[in-house]
XYZ file of C-alpha atoms in Angstrom:
163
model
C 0.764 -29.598 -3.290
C -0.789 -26.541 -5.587
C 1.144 -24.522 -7.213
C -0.157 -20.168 -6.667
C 1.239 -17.247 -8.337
C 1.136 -14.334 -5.826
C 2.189 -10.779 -6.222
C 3.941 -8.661 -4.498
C 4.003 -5.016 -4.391
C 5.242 -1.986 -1.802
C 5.072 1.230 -2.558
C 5.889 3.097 1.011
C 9.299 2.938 3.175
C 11.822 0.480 2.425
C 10.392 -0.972 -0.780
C 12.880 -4.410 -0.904
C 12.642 -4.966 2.787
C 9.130 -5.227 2.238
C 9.157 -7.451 -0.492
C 11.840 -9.453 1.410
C 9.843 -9.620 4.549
C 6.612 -10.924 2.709
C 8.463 -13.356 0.802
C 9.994 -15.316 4.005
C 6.732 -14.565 5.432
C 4.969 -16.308 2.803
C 7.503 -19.082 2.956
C 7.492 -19.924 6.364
C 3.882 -19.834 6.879
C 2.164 -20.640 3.071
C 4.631 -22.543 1.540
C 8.189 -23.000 -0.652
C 8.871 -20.434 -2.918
C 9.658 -22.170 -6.701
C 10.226 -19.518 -8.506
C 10.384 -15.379 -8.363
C 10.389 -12.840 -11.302
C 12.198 -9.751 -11.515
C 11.545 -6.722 -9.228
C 9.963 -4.201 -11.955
C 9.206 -0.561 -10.723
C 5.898 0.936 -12.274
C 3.736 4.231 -11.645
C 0.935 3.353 -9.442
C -2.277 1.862 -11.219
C -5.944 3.077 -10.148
C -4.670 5.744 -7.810
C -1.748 7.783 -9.430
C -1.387 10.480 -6.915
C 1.547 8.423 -5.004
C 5.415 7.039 -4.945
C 5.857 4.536 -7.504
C 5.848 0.488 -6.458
C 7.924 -2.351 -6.017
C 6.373 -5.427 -7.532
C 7.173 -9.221 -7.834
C 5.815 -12.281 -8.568
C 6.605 -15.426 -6.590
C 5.327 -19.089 -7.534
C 4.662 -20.885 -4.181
C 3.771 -24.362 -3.629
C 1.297 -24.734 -0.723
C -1.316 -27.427 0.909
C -3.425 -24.787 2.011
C -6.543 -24.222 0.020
C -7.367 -20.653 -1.212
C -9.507 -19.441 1.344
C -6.190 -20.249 3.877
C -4.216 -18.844 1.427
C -5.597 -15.444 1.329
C -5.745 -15.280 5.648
C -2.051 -15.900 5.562
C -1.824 -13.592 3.343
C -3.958 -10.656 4.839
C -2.009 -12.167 8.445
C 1.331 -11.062 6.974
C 0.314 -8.165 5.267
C -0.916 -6.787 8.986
C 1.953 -8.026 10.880
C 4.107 -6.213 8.042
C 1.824 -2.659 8.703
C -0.500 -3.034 5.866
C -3.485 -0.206 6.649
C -6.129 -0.404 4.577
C -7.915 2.846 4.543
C -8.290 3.348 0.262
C -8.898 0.982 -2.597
C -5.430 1.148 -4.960
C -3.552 3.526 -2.566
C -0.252 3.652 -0.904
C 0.657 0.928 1.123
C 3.695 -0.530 2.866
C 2.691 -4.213 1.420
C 0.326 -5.827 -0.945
C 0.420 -9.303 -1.319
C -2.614 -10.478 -4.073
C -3.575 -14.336 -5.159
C -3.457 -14.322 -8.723
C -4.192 -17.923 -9.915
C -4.277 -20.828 -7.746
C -3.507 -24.246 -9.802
C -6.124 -23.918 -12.222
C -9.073 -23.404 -10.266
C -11.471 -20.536 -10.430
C -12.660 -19.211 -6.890
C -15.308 -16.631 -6.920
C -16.291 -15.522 -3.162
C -17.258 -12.408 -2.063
C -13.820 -11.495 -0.247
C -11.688 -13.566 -2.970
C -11.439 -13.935 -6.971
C -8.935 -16.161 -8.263
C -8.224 -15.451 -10.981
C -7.687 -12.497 -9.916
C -9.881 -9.989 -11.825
C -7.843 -7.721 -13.194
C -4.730 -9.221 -14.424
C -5.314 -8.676 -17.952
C -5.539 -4.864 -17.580
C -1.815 -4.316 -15.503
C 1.522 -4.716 -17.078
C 3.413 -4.571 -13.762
C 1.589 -7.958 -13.159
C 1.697 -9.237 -16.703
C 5.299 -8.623 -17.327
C 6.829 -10.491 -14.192
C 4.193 -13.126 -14.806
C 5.104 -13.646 -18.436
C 8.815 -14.485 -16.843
C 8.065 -17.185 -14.395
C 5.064 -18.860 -16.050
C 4.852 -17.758 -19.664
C 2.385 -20.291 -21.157
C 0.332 -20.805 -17.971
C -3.180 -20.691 -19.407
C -5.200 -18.131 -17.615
C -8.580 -20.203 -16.347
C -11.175 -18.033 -17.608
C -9.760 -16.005 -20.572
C -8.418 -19.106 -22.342
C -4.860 -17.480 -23.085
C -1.402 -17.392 -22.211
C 0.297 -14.785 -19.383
C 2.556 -14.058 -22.866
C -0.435 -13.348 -25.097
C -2.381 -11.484 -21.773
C 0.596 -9.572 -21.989
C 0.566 -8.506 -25.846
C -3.020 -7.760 -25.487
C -2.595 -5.357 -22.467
C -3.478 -1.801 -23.436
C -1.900 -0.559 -20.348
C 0.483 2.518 -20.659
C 1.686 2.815 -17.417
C 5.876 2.005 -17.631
C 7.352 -0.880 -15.922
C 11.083 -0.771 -15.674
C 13.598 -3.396 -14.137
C 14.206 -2.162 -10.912
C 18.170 -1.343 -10.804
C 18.399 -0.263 -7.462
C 18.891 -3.829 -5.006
C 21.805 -6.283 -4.913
């Protein structure tokens, strides 16, 4: 089995539900979920103009490879009403690959890692929770040190608001 960090995010309609619904998608149909970070709340990143999101990091141990990965992924995303109509805007679910195992996939329609980890703290901070001293594959360096790099100024928070 490999192990793959994925993140979550929702930014439109019932934020947790969303987040709830991918992760027993993703469960059911990629693999068992090991391990989930904090939900943190952040300003959106690229396109600001729009509600604030939901994100979470889940570790998920899987036999599918990373190209089957990602069509599960996309698969859920639709099923859960994911429209994609603009890059980094609003959507009802977003479920990214960020590192699978160790490897380093670089496809048209699929990056692992993914490529812009470094710059977000919304992704950063959950990962530096679950998987602190996982080495990123390319950069050479920690999620913890990613993290203390990061000249991102957007705020992440804790999100308060869920049982």
């Amino acid at each position: 089995m490999k192990s793959i960090y994925i993140l979550l995010g929702a930014n439109l309609g019932d934020r947790i539900a969303q987040l709830k619904g991918a992760s027993e998608a993703i469960e059911s149909s990629i693999g068992k979920i090991t391990k989930a970070s904090t939900i943190v709340e952040t300003e959106a990143w690229g396109v600001e103009d729009q509600p604030s999101f939901l994100n979470q990091i889940i570790e998920v141990k899987t036999f599918l490879n990373p190209i089957e990965a990602l069509e599960t992924c996309q698969t859920i995303e639709n099923k859960l009403g994911r429209v994609r109509s603009e890059k980094w805007g609003a959507r009802v679910i977003d479920i990214d690959i960020l590192y699978y195992e160790h490897d380093v996939v670089n496809l048209p329609n699929l990056q692992i890692p993914h490529p812009y980890i470094q710059e977000r703290k919304f992704t950063l901070i959950p990962l530096a929770e679950i998987a602190p001293d996982y080495i990123h594959p390319i950069l050479k360096k920690s999620n913890t040190e990613l993290l203390s790099l990061c000249e991102d100024s957007l705020e992440v928070n804790i999100y308060q608001n869920h049982v």
